[in-house]
mmCIF file of C-alpha atoms in Angstrom:
data_model
loop_
_atom_site.group_PDB
_atom_site.id
_atom_site.type_symbol
_atom_site.label_atom_id
_atom_site.label_comp_id
_atom_site.label_asym_id
_atom_site.label_seq_id
_atom_site.Cartn_x
_atom_site.Cartn_y
_atom_site.Cartn_z
ATOM 1 C CA MET A 876 22.726 -17.290 93.722
ATOM 2 C CA ALA A 877 19.544 -17.757 95.117
ATOM 3 C CA LEU A 878 18.516 -16.570 98.546
ATOM 4 C CA ARG A 879 16.777 -19.401 99.512
ATOM 5 C CA ASN A 880 20.065 -20.909 99.436
ATOM 6 C CA ALA A 881 21.853 -18.402 101.789
ATOM 7 C CA ILE A 882 18.522 -18.938 104.121
ATOM 8 C CA LEU A 883 18.962 -22.638 104.203
ATOM 9 C CA ALA A 884 23.126 -22.502 104.858
ATOM 10 C CA ALA A 885 21.818 -19.691 107.324
ATOM 11 C CA LEU A 886 19.452 -22.973 109.567
ATOM 12 C CA ALA A 887 21.660 -25.363 109.230
ATOM 13 C CA ASP A 888 22.938 -24.214 112.985
ATOM 14 C CA GLY A 889 19.194 -25.120 113.863
ATOM 15 C CA GLU A 890 15.946 -23.548 114.614
ATOM 16 C CA PHE A 891 15.210 -19.743 114.470
ATOM 17 C CA SER A 892 12.262 -17.464 113.901
ATOM 18 C CA GLY A 893 12.067 -15.430 111.012
ATOM 19 C CA TYR A 894 13.364 -12.348 113.261
ATOM 20 C CA ASP A 895 16.124 -14.418 114.585
ATOM 21 C CA LEU A 896 17.005 -15.290 111.064
ATOM 22 C CA ALA A 897 16.999 -11.570 110.058
ATOM 23 C CA LYS A 898 19.438 -10.636 112.992
ATOM 24 C CA SER A 899 22.162 -13.318 112.025
ATOM 25 C CA PHE A 900 21.748 -12.487 108.432
ATOM 26 C CA ASP A 901 23.275 -9.340 109.296
ATOM 27 C CA ALA A 902 25.742 -10.350 111.955
ATOM 28 C CA ALA A 903 26.718 -13.622 109.942
ATOM 29 C CA VAL A 904 25.790 -14.112 106.213
ATOM 30 C CA ALA A 905 25.634 -10.505 104.994
ATOM 31 C CA ASN A 906 29.575 -10.232 104.585
ATOM 32 C CA PHE A 907 28.440 -12.583 101.570
ATOM 33 C CA TRP A 908 24.756 -11.533 100.913
ATOM 34 C CA SER A 909 22.198 -9.490 101.762
ATOM 35 C CA ALA A 910 18.237 -9.581 102.069
ATOM 36 C CA THR A 911 15.513 -7.333 103.951
ATOM 37 C CA PRO A 912 13.450 -8.817 106.711
ATOM 38 C CA GLN A 913 10.602 -8.865 104.121
ATOM 39 C CA GLN A 914 12.470 -10.731 102.051
ATOM 40 C CA LEU A 915 13.287 -13.115 103.594
ATOM 41 C CA TYR A 916 9.612 -13.897 105.486
ATOM 42 C CA ARG A 917 8.578 -14.139 101.897
ATOM 43 C CA GLU A 918 11.302 -16.739 100.686
ATOM 44 C CA LEU A 919 10.751 -18.699 104.354
ATOM 45 C CA GLU A 920 7.157 -19.020 103.145
ATOM 46 C CA ARG A 921 8.199 -20.491 99.744
ATOM 47 C CA LEU A 922 10.781 -22.911 101.524
ATOM 48 C CA ASP A 923 7.676 -23.867 103.815
ATOM 49 C CA ALA A 924 5.623 -24.620 101.342
ATOM 50 C CA GLN A 925 8.726 -26.571 99.054
ATOM 51 C CA GLY A 926 8.900 -28.681 101.931
ATOM 52 C CA LEU A 927 12.298 -27.564 102.559
ATOM 53 C CA VAL A 928 12.090 -26.196 106.375
ATOM 54 C CA ARG A 929 9.472 -27.065 108.809
ATOM 55 C CA ALA A 930 7.794 -24.325 110.232
ATOM 56 C CA ARG A 931 6.765 -25.019 114.403
ATOM 57 C CA LEU A 932 4.290 -22.366 116.440
ATOM 58 C CA VAL A 933 5.923 -21.406 119.687
ATOM 59 C CA GLU A 934 3.150 -20.146 121.770
ATOM 60 C CA GLN A 935 3.745 -17.123 123.930
ATOM 61 C CA GLN A 936 2.219 -15.596 126.884
ATOM 62 C CA ARG A 937 3.170 -11.885 127.027
ATOM 63 C CA ARG A 938 3.985 -11.704 123.082
ATOM 64 C CA PRO A 939 2.840 -12.603 119.564
ATOM 65 C CA ASN A 940 3.293 -16.467 118.844
ATOM 66 C CA LYS A 941 5.977 -16.999 116.886
ATOM 67 C CA ARG A 942 7.217 -19.984 113.848
ATOM 68 C CA LEU A 943 10.501 -21.289 114.562
ATOM 69 C CA PHE A 944 11.724 -22.601 111.127
ATOM 70 C CA SER A 945 14.521 -25.526 110.529
ATOM 71 C CA LEU A 946 15.871 -27.779 107.665
ATOM 72 C CA THR A 947 14.205 -30.754 107.098
ATOM 73 C CA ASP A 948 15.744 -33.468 104.733
ATOM 74 C CA ALA A 949 14.556 -31.894 101.886
ATOM 75 C CA GLY A 950 15.868 -28.681 102.837
ATOM 76 C CA ARG A 951 19.693 -30.648 103.629
ATOM 77 C CA ALA A 952 19.590 -32.596 100.615
ATOM 78 C CA ALA A 953 18.982 -28.921 98.315
ATOM 79 C CA LEU A 954 21.572 -27.685 100.484
ATOM 80 C CA TRP A 955 24.100 -30.697 99.509
ATOM 81 C CA GLU A 956 23.092 -30.282 95.704
ATOM 82 C CA PHE A 957 23.975 -26.780 95.741
ATOM 83 C CA THR A 958 27.300 -27.369 97.429
ATOM 84 C CA ALA A 959 27.716 -30.082 94.718
ATOM 85 C CA ARG A 960 26.861 -27.194 91.967
ATOM 86 C CA THR A 961 29.661 -25.654 90.389
ATOM 87 C CA PRO A 962 29.298 -21.722 91.647
ATOM 88 C CA ARG A 963 28.912 -18.648 88.879
ATOM 89 C CA PRO A 964 32.355 -16.187 88.912
ATOM 90 C CA THR A 965 31.913 -13.005 91.137
ATOM 91 C CA ALA A 966 30.975 -10.338 89.046
ATOM 92 C CA ILE A 967 31.104 -6.647 90.827
ATOM 93 C CA ARG A 968 28.049 -4.527 90.165
ATOM 94 C CA ASP A 969 29.117 -1.323 92.301
ATOM 95 C CA GLU A 970 27.620 2.224 91.207
ATOM 96 C CA LEU A 971 30.171 3.863 92.636
ATOM 97 C CA LEU A 972 32.995 2.288 91.031
ATOM 98 C CA VAL A 973 30.982 3.975 87.834
ATOM 99 C CA GLN A 974 31.055 7.119 89.247
ATOM 100 C CA VAL A 975 34.695 6.951 89.937
ATOM 101 C CA GLU A 976 35.226 5.956 86.260
ATOM 102 C CA ALA A 977 33.760 9.460 85.521
ATOM 103 C CA VAL A 978 34.633 11.522 87.916
ATOM 104 C CA ASP A 979 36.809 13.431 85.652
ATOM 105 C CA LEU A 980 33.486 14.720 83.717
ATOM 106 C CA GLY A 981 31.011 14.482 86.484
ATOM 107 C CA ASP A 982 31.149 15.640 90.442
ATOM 108 C CA ALA A 983 34.688 15.047 92.066
ATOM 109 C CA ALA A 984 33.456 16.288 95.173
ATOM 110 C CA GLY A 985 30.620 14.607 95.126
ATOM 111 C CA VAL A 986 32.410 11.105 94.412
ATOM 112 C CA ARG A 987 34.716 12.438 97.386
ATOM 113 C CA SER A 988 31.963 12.280 99.685
ATOM 114 C CA HIS A 989 30.387 9.067 98.157
ATOM 115 C CA LEU A 990 33.828 7.224 98.976
ATOM 116 C CA GLN A 991 34.286 8.721 102.179
ATOM 117 C CA ALA A 992 30.529 7.303 103.242
ATOM 118 C CA ARG A 993 31.608 4.529 102.187
ATOM 119 C CA LEU A 994 35.231 4.278 103.921
ATOM 120 C CA ALA A 995 33.034 5.231 107.267
ATOM 121 C CA ALA A 996 30.650 2.651 106.555
ATOM 122 C CA ALA A 997 33.502 -0.244 105.557
ATOM 123 C CA ARG A 998 35.422 0.722 109.043
ATOM 124 C CA GLY A 999 31.839 -0.072 110.851
ATOM 125 C CA LYS A 1000 31.212 -3.064 109.234
ATOM 126 C CA LEU A 1001 34.945 -4.056 109.522
ATOM 127 C CA GLN A 1002 34.547 -3.466 113.704
ATOM 128 C CA ASP A 1003 31.346 -5.245 113.493
ATOM 129 C CA TYR A 1004 32.894 -8.584 111.708
ATOM 130 C CA GLU A 1005 35.653 -8.069 114.746
ATOM 131 C CA ARG A 1006 33.606 -7.865 117.446
ATOM 132 C CA SER A 1007 31.983 -11.670 115.471
ATOM 133 C CA ARG A 1008 35.144 -12.941 115.227
ATOM 134 C CA ALA A 1009 35.755 -11.999 118.863
ATOM 135 C CA ARG A 1010 32.690 -13.834 120.027
ATOM 136 C CA LEU A 1011 33.319 -17.080 117.223
ATOM 137 C CA LEU A 1012 36.360 -18.063 118.968
ATOM 138 C CA ASP A 1013 35.463 -17.289 122.502
ATOM 139 C CA GLY A 1014 39.282 -16.378 123.993
ATOM 140 C CA ARG A 1015 40.512 -19.920 121.529
ATOM 141 C CA THR A 1016 43.110 -19.145 119.183
ATOM 142 C CA GLU A 1017 42.426 -19.794 115.249
ATOM 143 C CA GLU A 1018 43.962 -23.046 115.568
ATOM 144 C CA GLU A 1019 42.423 -24.246 118.365
ATOM 145 C CA TYR A 1020 38.900 -23.264 117.250
ATOM 146 C CA VAL A 1021 39.418 -24.597 114.001
ATOM 147 C CA ALA A 1022 40.682 -28.414 115.288
ATOM 148 C CA GLY A 1023 37.219 -28.436 117.798
ATOM 149 C CA GLU A 1024 34.504 -26.832 115.787
ATOM 150 C CA ARG A 1025 31.709 -28.770 114.260
ATOM 151 C CA ARG A 1026 31.113 -26.280 112.129
ATOM 152 C CA LEU A 1027 34.136 -24.186 109.811
ATOM 153 C CA GLY A 1028 31.637 -22.659 107.181
ATOM 154 C CA PRO A 1029 30.823 -19.405 109.444
ATOM 155 C CA TYR A 1030 34.281 -19.194 110.772
ATOM 156 C CA LEU A 1031 35.726 -19.383 106.990
ATOM 157 C CA THR A 1032 32.947 -17.078 105.605
ATOM 158 C CA LEU A 1033 33.440 -14.353 108.420
ATOM 159 C CA ALA A 1034 37.268 -14.345 107.768
ATOM 160 C CA ARG A 1035 36.420 -13.552 103.958
ATOM 161 C CA GLY A 1036 34.172 -10.741 104.863
ATOM 162 C CA LEU A 1037 37.232 -9.451 107.253
ATOM 163 C CA ALA A 1038 39.962 -9.741 104.001
ATOM 164 C CA PHE A 1039 36.396 -7.822 102.163
ATOM 165 C CA GLU A 1040 36.408 -5.037 104.016
ATOM 166 C CA ARG A 1041 40.047 -5.075 105.370
ATOM 167 C CA GLU A 1042 40.503 -4.352 101.008
ATOM 168 C CA ASN A 1043 37.764 -1.825 100.471
ATOM 169 C CA ILE A 1044 39.067 0.180 103.459
ATOM 170 C CA ARG A 1045 42.634 0.234 101.701
ATOM 171 C CA TRP A 1046 40.876 1.081 98.350
ATOM 172 C CA TYR A 1047 38.609 3.978 99.310
ATOM 173 C CA ALA A 1048 41.910 4.939 101.482
ATOM 174 C CA PHE A 1049 43.645 4.756 98.579
ATOM 175 C CA ALA A 1050 41.214 6.397 95.701
ATOM 176 C CA LEU A 1051 40.430 9.504 98.000
ATOM 177 C CA ARG A 1052 44.344 10.189 98.085
ATOM 178 C CA VAL A 1053 44.953 9.737 94.759
ATOM 179 C CA LEU A 1054 41.975 12.040 93.838
ATOM 180 C CA ALA A 1055 43.374 14.917 96.447
ATOM 181 C CA ASP A 1056 46.654 14.529 95.119
ATOM 182 C CA ARG A 1057 44.907 15.398 91.790
ATOM 183 C CA HIS A 1058 43.328 18.149 92.682
ATOM 184 C CA ARG A 1059 45.715 20.042 95.003
ATOM 185 C CA ALA A 1060 47.991 19.785 91.918
ATOM 186 C CA ARG A 1061 45.082 21.466 90.090
ATOM 187 C CA GLY A 1062 44.459 23.712 92.272
ATOM 188 C CA VAL A 1063 48.497 24.845 92.190
ATOM 189 C CA ALA A 1064 48.395 24.465 88.062
ATOM 190 C CA ASP A 1065 44.729 26.911 87.885
ATOM 191 C CA ALA A 1066 46.412 29.502 90.133
#
């Protein structure tokens, strides 16, 4: 998937500045796609040049002027074409998993430390996603939200992000427990 498609999907809710789009990416799209602000700005320029988004200059008095981006009809058509296409299968490319694969021949303490850091990060991300879910629901039940909301895509992708981080937390804790048990067992055997 190209970054362009993630940006087009993010702009489906309306007009955003590059700054607001970057914040939106961190809050909503980050559970399935990541990009640096520099990558977003470069891609917005390309999308504007291709006619898929329109940029509108907003003059401000006490702050620098800003450009607001919105989808064009061509951008909506590109998004339609993208959603009609069969997506590529998901592939995991995770350097930490390679380290775990090699843990018996490498720095086991270092790998455990990396797992602990990822566990902490996943817990933080899960909290962020749970706050986002609470904001989206705004006191409604999931059933009320689903029945009355115009766009369900953001909620469904957020639900996937929640499930993903919960599974990450479960697996990191499992891997740490197994490695700790092995370490204790070997420590006793070595004594």
